[in-house]
GROMACS .gro file of C-alpha atoms in nm:
model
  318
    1UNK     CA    1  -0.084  -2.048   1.878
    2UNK     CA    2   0.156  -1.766   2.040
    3UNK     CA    3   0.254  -1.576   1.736
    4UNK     CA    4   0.525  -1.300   1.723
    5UNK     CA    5   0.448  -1.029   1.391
    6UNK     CA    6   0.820  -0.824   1.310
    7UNK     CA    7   0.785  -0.506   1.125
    8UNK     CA    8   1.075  -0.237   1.040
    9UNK     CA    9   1.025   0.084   1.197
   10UNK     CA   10   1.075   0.412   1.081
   11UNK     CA   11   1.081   0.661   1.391
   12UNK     CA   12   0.782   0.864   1.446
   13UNK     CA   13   0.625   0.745   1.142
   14UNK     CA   14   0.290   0.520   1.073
   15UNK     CA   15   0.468   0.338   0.767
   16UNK     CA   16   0.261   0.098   0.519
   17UNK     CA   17   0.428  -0.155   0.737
   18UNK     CA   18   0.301  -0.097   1.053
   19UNK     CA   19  -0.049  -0.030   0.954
   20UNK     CA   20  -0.038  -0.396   0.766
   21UNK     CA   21   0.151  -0.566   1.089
   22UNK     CA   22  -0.130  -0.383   1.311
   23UNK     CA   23  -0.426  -0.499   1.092
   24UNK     CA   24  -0.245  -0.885   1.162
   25UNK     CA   25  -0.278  -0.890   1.470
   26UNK     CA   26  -0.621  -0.747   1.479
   27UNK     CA   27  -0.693  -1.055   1.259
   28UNK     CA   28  -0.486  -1.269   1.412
   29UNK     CA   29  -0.619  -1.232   1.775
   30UNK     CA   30  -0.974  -1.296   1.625
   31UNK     CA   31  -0.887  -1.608   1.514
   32UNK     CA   32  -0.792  -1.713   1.877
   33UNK     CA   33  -0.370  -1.635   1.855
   34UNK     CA   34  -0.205  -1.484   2.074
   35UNK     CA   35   0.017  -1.194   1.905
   36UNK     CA   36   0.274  -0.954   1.961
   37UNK     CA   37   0.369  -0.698   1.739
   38UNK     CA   38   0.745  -0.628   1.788
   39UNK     CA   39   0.976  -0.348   1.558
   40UNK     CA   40   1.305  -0.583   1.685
   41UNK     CA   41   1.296  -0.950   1.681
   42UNK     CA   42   1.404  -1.119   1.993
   43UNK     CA   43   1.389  -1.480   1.985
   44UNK     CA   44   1.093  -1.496   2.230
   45UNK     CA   45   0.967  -1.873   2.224
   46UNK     CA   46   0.659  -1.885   1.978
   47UNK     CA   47   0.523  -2.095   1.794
   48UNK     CA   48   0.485  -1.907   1.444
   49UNK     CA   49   0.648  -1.566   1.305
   50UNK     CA   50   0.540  -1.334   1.070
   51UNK     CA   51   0.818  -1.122   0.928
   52UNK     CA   52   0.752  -0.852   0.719
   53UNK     CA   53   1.015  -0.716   0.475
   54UNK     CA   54   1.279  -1.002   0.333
   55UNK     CA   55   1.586  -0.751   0.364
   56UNK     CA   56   1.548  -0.560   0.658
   57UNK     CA   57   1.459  -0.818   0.869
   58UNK     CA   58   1.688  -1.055   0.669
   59UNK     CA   59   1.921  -1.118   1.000
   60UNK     CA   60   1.607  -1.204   1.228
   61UNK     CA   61   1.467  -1.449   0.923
   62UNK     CA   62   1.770  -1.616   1.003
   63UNK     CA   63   1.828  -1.607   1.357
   64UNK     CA   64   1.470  -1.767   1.374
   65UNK     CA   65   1.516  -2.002   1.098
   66UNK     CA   66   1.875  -2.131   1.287
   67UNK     CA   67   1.783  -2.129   1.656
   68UNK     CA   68   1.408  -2.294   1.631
   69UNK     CA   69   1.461  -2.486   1.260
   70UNK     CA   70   1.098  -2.673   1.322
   71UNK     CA   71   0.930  -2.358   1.390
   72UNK     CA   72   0.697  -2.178   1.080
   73UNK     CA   73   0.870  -1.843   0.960
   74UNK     CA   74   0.633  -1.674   0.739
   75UNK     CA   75   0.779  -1.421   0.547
   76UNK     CA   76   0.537  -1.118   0.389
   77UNK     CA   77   0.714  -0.949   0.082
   78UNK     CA   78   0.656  -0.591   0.035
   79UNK     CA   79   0.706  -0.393  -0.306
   80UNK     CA   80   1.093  -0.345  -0.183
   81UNK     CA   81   1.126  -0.680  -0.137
   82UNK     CA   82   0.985  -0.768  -0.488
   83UNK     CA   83   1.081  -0.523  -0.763
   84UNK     CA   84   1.401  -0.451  -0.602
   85UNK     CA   85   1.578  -0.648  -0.330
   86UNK     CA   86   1.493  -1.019  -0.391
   87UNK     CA   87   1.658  -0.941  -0.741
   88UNK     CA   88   2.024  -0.816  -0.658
   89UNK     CA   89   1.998  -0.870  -0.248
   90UNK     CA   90   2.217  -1.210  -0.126
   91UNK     CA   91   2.005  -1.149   0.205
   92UNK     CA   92   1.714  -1.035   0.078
   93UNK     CA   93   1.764  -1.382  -0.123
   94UNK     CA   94   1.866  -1.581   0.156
   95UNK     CA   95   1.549  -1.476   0.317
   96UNK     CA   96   1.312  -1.618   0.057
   97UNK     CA   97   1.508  -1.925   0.080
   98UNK     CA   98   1.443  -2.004   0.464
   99UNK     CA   99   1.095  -1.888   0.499
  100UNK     CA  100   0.903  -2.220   0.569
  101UNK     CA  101   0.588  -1.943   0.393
  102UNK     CA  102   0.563  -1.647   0.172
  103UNK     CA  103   0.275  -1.366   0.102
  104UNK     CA  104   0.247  -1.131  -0.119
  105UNK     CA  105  -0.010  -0.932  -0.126
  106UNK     CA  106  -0.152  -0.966  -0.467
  107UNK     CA  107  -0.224  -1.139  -0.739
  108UNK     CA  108   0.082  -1.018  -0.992
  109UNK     CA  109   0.338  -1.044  -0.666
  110UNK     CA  110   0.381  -1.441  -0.758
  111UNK     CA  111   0.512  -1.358  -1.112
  112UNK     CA  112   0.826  -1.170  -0.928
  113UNK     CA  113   0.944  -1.482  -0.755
  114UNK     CA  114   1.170  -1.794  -0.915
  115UNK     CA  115   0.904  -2.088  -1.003
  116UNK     CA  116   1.060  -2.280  -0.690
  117UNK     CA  117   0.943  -2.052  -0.484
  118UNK     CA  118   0.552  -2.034  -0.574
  119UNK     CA  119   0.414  -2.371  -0.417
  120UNK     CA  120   0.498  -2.221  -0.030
  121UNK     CA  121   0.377  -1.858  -0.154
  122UNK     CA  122   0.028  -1.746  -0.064
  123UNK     CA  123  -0.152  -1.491  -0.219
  124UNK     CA  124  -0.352  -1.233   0.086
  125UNK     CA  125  -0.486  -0.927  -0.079
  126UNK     CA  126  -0.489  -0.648   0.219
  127UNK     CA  127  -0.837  -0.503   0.306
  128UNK     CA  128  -0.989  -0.239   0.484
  129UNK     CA  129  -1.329  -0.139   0.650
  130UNK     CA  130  -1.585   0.020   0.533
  131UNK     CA  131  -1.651   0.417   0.638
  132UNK     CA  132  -1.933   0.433   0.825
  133UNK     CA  133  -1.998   0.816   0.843
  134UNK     CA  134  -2.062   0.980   0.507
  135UNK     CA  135  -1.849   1.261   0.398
  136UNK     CA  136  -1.894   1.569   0.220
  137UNK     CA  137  -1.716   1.672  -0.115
  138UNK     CA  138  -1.644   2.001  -0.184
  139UNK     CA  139  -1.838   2.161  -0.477
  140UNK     CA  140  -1.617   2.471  -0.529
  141UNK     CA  141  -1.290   2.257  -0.684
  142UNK     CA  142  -1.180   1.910  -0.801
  143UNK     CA  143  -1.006   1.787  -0.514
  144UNK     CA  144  -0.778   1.483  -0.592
  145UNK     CA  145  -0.570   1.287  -0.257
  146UNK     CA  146  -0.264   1.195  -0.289
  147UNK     CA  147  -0.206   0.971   0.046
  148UNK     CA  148   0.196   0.822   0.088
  149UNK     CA  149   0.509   0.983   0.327
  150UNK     CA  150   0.732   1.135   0.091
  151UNK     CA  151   0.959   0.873  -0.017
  152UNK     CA  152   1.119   0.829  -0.356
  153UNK     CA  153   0.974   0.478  -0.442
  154UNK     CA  154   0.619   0.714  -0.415
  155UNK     CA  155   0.727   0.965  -0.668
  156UNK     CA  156   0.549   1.204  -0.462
  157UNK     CA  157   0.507   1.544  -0.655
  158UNK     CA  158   0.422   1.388  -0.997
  159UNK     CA  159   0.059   1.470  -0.951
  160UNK     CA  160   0.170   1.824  -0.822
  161UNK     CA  161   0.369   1.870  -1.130
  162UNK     CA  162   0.122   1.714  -1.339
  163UNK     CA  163  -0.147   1.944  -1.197
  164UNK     CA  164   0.104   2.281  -1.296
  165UNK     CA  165   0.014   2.182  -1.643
  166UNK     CA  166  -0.366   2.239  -1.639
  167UNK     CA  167  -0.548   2.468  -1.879
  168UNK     CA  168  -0.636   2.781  -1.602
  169UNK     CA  169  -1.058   2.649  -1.663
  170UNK     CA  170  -0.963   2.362  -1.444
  171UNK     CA  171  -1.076   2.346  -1.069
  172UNK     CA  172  -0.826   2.043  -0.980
  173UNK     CA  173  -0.690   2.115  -0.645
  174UNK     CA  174  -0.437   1.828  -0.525
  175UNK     CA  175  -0.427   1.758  -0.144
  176UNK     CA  176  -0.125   1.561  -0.031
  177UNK     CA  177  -0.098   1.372   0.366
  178UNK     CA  178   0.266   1.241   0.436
  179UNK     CA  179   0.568   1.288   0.626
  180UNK     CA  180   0.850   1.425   0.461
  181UNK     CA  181   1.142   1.178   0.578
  182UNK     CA  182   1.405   1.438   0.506
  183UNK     CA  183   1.477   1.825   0.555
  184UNK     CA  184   1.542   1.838   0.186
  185UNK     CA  185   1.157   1.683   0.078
  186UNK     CA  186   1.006   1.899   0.320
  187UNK     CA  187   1.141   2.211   0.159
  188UNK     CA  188   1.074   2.067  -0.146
  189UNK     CA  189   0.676   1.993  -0.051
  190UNK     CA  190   0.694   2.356   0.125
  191UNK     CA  191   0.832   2.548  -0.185
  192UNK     CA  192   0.563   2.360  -0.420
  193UNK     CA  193   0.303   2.434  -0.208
  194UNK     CA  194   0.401   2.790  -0.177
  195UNK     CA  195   0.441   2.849  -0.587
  196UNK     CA  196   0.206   2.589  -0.719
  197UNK     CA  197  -0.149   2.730  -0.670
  198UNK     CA  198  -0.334   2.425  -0.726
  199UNK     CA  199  -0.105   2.193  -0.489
  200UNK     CA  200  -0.145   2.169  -0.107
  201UNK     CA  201   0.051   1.982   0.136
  202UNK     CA  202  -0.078   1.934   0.493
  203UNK     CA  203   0.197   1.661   0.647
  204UNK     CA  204   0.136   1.365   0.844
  205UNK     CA  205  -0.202   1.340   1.001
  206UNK     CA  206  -0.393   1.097   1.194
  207UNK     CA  207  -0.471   0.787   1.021
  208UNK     CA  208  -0.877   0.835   1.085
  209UNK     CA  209  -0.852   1.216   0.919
  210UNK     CA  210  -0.670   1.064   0.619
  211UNK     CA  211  -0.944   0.817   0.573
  212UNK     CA  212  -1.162   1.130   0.608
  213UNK     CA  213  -0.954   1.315   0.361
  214UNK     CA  214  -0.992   1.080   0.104
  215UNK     CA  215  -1.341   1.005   0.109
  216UNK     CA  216  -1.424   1.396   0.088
  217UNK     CA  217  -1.159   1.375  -0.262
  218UNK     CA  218  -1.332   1.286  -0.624
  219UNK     CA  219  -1.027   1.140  -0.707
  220UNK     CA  220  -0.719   0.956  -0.548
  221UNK     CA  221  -0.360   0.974  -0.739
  222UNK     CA  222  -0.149   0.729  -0.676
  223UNK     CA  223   0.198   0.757  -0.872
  224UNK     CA  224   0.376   0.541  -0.705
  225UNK     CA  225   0.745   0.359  -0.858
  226UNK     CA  226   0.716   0.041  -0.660
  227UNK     CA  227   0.444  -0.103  -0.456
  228UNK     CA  228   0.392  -0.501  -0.289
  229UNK     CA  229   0.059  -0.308  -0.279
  230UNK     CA  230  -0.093  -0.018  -0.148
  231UNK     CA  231  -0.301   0.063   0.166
  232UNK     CA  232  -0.453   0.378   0.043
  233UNK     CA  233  -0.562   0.195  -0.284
  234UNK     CA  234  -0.723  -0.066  -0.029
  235UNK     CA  235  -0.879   0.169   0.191
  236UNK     CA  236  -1.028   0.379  -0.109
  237UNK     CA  237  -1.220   0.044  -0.259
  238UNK     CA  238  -1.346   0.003   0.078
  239UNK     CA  239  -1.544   0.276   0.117
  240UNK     CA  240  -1.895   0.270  -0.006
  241UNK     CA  241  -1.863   0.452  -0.271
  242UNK     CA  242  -1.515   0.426  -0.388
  243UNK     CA  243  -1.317   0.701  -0.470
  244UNK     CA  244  -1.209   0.659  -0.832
  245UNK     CA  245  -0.838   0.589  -0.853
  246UNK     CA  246  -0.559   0.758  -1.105
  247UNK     CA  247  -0.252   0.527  -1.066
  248UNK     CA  248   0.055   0.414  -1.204
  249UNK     CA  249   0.097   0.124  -1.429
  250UNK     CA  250   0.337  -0.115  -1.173
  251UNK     CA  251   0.276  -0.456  -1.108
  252UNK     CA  252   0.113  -0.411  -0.767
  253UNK     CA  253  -0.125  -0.175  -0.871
  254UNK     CA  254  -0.238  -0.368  -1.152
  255UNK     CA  255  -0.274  -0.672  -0.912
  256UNK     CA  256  -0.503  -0.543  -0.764
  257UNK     CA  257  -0.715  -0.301  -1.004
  258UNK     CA  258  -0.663  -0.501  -1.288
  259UNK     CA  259  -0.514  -0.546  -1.614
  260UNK     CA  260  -0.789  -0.358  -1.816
  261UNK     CA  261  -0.849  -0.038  -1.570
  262UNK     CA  262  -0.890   0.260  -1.756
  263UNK     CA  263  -0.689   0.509  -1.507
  264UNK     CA  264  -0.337   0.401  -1.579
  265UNK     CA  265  -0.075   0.612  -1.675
  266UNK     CA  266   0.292   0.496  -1.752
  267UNK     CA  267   0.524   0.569  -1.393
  268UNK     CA  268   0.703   0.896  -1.416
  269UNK     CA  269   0.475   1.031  -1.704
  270UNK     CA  270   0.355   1.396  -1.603
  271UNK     CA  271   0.232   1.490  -1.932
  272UNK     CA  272   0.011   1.137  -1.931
  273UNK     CA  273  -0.109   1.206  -1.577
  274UNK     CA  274  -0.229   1.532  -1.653
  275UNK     CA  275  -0.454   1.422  -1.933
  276UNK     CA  276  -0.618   1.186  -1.693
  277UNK     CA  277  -0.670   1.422  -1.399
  278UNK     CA  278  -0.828   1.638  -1.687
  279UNK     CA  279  -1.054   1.356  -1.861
  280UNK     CA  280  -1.164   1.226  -1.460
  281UNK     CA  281  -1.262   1.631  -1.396
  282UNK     CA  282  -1.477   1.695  -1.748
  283UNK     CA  283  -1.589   1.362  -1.861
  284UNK     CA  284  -1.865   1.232  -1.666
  285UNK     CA  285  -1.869   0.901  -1.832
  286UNK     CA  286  -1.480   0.878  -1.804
  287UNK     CA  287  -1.517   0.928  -1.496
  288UNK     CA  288  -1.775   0.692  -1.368
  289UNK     CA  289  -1.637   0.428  -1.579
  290UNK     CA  290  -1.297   0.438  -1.341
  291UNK     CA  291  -1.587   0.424  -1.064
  292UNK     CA  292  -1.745   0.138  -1.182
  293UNK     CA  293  -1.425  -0.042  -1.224
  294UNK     CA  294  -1.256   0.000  -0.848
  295UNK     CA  295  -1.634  -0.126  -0.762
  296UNK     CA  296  -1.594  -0.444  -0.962
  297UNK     CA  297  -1.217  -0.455  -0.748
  298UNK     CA  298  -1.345  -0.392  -0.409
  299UNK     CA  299  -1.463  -0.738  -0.311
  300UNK     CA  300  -1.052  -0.815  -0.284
  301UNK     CA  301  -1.017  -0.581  -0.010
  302UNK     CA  302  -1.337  -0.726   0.241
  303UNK     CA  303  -1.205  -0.786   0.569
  304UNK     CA  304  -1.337  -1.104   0.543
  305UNK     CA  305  -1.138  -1.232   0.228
  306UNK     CA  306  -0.832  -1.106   0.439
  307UNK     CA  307  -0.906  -1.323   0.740
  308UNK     CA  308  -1.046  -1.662   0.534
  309UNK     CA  309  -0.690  -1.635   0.377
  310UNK     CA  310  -0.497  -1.593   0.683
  311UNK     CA  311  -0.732  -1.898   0.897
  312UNK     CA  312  -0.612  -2.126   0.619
  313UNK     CA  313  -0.252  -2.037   0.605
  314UNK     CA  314  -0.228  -2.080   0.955
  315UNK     CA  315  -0.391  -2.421   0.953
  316UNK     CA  316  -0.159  -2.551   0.716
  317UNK     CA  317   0.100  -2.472   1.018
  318UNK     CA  318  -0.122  -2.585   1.306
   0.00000   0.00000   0.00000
């Protein structure tokens, strides 16, 4: 099949978005497609679309759905689109309603959506690969990633703030990759990394150094508001040995990590956060019991899982 994949753009920026709509195509093409990966839709001829985000691609959903009514619109739902849009949206609505498919990209996604909705809804947990180079720690500090642009659905200086609160024993140091969208967040990331000693901000960088990053940190923090799921959380239970994860407690975190992971913390709770990057730094068996967890979790993220799912969604079109 010829298949056109539509992803939102945000200028000069690797969103969540476009790293899902590139990993698509990647799978997409191996399964014998033909794809294009376009950041405007323009009513090519095709014979299936993927279409992520409900809202902001709300007016292509229904160009597609109007001009070619016989042709498969599959529509992937991102943590916008579910905890937010899809609830007080018309389009954002509308755009559930015409998809001929839905995804979401984990397990807890399905409970968002109106019962009429869940028979054309498939369920394709993202996935990563594997490292393949192994990657030194540093012994001298605790050094917990914090991976996301600087958006406000990604609370993004929680874990700074939480860090401020330390005892002065610790040896946390929290490393932080994004883009500040705004003038205003970058001051904001430059002034906290200039008065909080244990917080470091180093932008955007590429998308293999991140990885790197990550896998050098003994802990990831995620603290995010609102998530259809999260790459970094993917790409961390990829890796070998997976970095432990302190996150959130949000529905698409959960979906993926699980109801009964230890590392939770309640969203916008500094004071909770702080007791669990202290617990994950001192206690060993705290510690290794988050490890053993997001090693129970990673078989949702294989590659493979990722393109089984996709083969039989797009034979049910075929």
């Amino acid at each position: 099949m010829k298949i056109q994949i539509v992803t939102p753009s945000v200028p000069e920026t690797l969103t969540g978005n476009v790293v899902t709509a590139d990993r698509y195509a990647t799978i997409l093409r191996k399964l014998g497609h033909r794809v294009s990966v376009d950041t405007t839709y323009d009513s090519k001829p095709c014979d299936a679309v993927v279409m992520l985000h409900a809202r902001r691609n709300a007016a292509a959903i229904q160009e597609s759905a109007t001009r070619y009514p016989r042709r498969p619109v599959i529509v992937v739902l991102t943590g916008t689109d579910l905890y937010r849009d899809i609830k007080t949206d018309p389009e954002a609505q509308r755009s559930l309603e015409l998809a001929t498919h839905l995804v979401v990209l984990q397990e807890m996604g399905m409970r968002e959506l109106p019962e009429r909705l869940r028979a054309k809804t498939r369920v394709i947990y993202q996935s990563a690969p594997s490292l393949r180079a192994a990657v030194e720690q540093p012994r001298t500090s605790f050094r917990v990633a914090v991976i996301g642009h600087l958006r406000p659905e990604k609370d993004p200086f929680r874990t700074a703030l939480a860090a401020r609160q330390l005892p002065a024993s610790s040896r946390v140091q929290v490393v932080h990759v994004g883009n500040a969208l705004s003038p205003d967040v970058e001051a904001w990331a430059l002034q906290e990394s200039a008065s909080n000693p244990r917080y470091r901000w180093l932008g955007g960088r590429p998308h293999w150094q991140t990885r790197q990053i990550l896998a050098a940190s003994h802990l990831l923090s995620i603290s995010s508001l609102m998530e259809g799921s999260s790459n970094v959380l993917c790409e961390s239970l990829a890796q070998p040995a997976p970095t432990p994860v302190v996150a959130s407690r949000i529905s698409g975190l959960v979906g993926t990590l699980g109801e009964d992971y230890p590392g939770y913390f309640p969203a916008e709770d500094t004071a909770a956060l702080t007791e669990l990057l202290g617990r994950a730094e001192t206690d060993r068996a705290f510690y290794e019991e988050l490890r053993e967890h997001c090693l129970r979790s990673a078989p949702l993220v294989q590659p493979r899982r990722e393109h089984d799912a996709w083969q039989q969604l797009l034979a049910e079109i075929a």
